[in-house]
Short mmCIF file of C-alpha atoms in Angstrom, two decimals:
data_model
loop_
_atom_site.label_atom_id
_atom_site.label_comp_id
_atom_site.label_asym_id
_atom_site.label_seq_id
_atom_site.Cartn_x
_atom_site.Cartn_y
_atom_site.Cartn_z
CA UNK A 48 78.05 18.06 111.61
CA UNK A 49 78.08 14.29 110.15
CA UNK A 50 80.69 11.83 112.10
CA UNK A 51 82.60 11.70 109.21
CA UNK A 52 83.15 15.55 108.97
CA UNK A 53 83.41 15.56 112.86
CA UNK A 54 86.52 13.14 112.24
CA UNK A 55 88.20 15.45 109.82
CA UNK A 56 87.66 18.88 111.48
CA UNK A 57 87.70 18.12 115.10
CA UNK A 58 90.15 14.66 115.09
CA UNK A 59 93.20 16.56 113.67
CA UNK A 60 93.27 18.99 116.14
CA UNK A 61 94.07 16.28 119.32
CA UNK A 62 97.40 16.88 118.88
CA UNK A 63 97.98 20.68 119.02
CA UNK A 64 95.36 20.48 122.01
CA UNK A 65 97.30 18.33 123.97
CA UNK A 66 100.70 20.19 123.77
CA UNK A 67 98.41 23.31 124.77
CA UNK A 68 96.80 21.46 127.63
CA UNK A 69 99.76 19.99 128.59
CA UNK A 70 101.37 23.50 128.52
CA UNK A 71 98.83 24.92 130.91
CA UNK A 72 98.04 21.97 132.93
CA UNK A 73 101.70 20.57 133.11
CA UNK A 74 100.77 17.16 133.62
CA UNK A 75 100.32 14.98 130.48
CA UNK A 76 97.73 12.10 131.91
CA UNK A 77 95.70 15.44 133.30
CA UNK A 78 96.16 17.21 129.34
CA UNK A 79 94.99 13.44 127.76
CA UNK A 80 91.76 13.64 130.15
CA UNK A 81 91.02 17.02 129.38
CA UNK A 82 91.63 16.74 125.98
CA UNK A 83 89.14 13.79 126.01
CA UNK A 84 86.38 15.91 127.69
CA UNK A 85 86.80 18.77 125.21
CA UNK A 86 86.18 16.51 122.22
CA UNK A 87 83.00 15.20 124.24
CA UNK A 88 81.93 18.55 124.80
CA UNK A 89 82.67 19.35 121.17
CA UNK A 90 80.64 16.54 120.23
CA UNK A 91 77.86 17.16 122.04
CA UNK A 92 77.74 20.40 120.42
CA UNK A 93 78.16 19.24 116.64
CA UNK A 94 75.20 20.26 115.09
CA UNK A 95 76.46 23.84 116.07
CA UNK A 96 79.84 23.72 114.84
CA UNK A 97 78.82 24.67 111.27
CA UNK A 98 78.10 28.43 112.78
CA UNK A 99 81.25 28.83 114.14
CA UNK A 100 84.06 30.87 111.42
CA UNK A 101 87.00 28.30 113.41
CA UNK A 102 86.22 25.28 114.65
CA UNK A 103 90.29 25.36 116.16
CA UNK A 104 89.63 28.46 118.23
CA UNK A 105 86.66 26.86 119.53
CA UNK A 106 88.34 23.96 120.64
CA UNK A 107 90.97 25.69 121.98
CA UNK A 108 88.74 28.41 123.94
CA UNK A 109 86.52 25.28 124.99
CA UNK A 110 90.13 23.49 126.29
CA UNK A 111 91.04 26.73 128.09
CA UNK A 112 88.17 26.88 129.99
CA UNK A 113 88.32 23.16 131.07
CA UNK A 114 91.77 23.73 131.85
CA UNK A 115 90.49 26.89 134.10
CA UNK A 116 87.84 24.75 135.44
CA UNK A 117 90.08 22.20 136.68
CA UNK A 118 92.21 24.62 138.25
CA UNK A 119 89.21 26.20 140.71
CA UNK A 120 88.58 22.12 141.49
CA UNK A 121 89.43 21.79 145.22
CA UNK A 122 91.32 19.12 145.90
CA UNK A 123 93.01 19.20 142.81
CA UNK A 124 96.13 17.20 142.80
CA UNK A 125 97.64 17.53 139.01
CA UNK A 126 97.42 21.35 138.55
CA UNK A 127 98.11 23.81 140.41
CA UNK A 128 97.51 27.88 139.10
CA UNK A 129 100.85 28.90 141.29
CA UNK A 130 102.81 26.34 138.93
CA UNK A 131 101.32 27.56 135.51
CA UNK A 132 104.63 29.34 133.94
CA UNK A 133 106.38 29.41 136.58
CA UNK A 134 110.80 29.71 136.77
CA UNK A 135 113.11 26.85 137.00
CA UNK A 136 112.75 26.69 140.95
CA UNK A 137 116.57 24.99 140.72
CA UNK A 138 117.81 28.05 139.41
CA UNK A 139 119.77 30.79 142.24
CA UNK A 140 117.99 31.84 144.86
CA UNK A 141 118.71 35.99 144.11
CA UNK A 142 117.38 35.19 140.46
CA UNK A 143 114.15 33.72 141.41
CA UNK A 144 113.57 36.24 143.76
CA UNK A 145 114.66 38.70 140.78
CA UNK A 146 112.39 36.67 138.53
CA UNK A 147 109.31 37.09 141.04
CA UNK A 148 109.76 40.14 141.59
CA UNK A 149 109.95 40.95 137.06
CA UNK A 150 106.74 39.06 136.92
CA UNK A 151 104.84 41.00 139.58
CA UNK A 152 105.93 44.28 138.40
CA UNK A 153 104.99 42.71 134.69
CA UNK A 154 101.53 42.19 135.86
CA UNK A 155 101.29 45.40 137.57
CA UNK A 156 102.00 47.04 133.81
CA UNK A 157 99.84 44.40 132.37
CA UNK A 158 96.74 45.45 134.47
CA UNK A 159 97.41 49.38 133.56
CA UNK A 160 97.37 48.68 129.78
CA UNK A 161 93.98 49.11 128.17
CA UNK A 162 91.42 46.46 127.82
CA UNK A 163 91.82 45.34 124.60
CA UNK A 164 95.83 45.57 124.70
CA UNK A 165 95.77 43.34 128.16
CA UNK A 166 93.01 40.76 126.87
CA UNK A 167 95.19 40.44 123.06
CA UNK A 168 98.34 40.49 125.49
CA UNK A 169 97.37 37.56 127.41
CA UNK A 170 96.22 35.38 125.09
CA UNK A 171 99.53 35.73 122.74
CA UNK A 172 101.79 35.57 125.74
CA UNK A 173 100.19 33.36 128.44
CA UNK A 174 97.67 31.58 126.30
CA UNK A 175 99.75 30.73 123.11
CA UNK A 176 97.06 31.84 120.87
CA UNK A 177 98.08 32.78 117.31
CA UNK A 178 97.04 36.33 116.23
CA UNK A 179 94.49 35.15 113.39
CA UNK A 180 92.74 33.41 116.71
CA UNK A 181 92.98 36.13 118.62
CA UNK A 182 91.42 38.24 116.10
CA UNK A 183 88.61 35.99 115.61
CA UNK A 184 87.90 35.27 119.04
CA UNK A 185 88.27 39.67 119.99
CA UNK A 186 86.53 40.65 116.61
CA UNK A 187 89.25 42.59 115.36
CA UNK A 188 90.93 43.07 112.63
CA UNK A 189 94.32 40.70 112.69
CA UNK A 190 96.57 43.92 111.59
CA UNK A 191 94.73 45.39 114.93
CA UNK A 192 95.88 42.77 117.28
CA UNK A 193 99.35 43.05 116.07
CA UNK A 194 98.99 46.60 116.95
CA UNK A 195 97.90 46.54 120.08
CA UNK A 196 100.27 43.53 120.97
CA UNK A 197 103.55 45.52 120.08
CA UNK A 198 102.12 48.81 121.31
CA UNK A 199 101.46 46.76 125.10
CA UNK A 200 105.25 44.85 124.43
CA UNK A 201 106.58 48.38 123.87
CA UNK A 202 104.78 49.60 126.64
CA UNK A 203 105.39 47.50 129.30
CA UNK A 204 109.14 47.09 127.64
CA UNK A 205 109.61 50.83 128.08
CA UNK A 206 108.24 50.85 131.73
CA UNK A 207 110.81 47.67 132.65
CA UNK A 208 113.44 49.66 131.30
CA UNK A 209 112.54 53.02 133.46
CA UNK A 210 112.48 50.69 136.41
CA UNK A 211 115.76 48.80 135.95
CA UNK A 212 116.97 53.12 135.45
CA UNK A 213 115.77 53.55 138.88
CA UNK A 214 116.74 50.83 140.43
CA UNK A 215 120.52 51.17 139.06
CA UNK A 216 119.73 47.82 137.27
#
């Protein structure tokens, strides 16, 4: 890939990249740096790009793992994995507990879904990726994904719902 073509694929995409980054990492002068070192990386790896159906989900795979690669970082002082989507810690005390305590039972039904439902799952509803990404990235059909994504919402909506029953919720 030619500069020129570099400029008009990969350039255009700095924006949506940082709002992602800056989504996961939480810290914008952390999501400009990363950002920075994705389009290096991307760079580096122009003459390849052509192969690739979507340059976007590249770039935003390729920012992921950065982001992910940062976080394992000792010493890190911008992110921090326990802060990554995390409740309003100035909210009540009983609804942050209650908010915890939704998440880890979330995860618990998140990790008994099948693979494909947990991997599509995640990246829709931790990731932000749209469903025509995740259906290039997972190599299935986009009508697929959206399957398996409502079928694991439903799912895991339905098992919430048994638990609040039980709970007198």
């Amino acid at each position: 890939m030619e500069l020129e073509t570099f400029k008009k694929t990969v350039v255009p995409l700095r924006e949506k990249l940082l709002v992602y980054t800056h989504k996961l990492a939480g810290n914008q002068v952390e999501a400009e740096d990363l950002v920075q070192e994705v389009f290096l990386k991307l760079w580096s790896i122009r003459d390849k790009l052509d192969e690739y159906q979507s340059v976007e989900a590249l770039a935003f795979k390729v920012t992921k793992n950065k982001v992910l690669d940062e976080l394992k970082r000792p010493g890190n002082e911008y992110l921090d994995l326990e802060n990554i989507n995390r409740p309003d810690t100035a909210t009540n005390p009983d609804k942050l507990i209650e908010q915890k305590e939704a998440a880890a039972f979330i995860k618990q039904f998140i990790k008994a879904l099948p693979t494909l439902q947990q991997t599509i799952i995640h990246m829709k509803d931790v990731e932000g990726y749209e469903l025509s990404e995740i259906s290039q990235i997972t190599g299935t059909q986009i009508e697929a994904v959206r399957v398996n994504l409502s079928r694991a919402r439903k799912k895991i909506r339905e098992q919430l719902i048994r638990l609040n029953s039980i709970n007198g919720k």
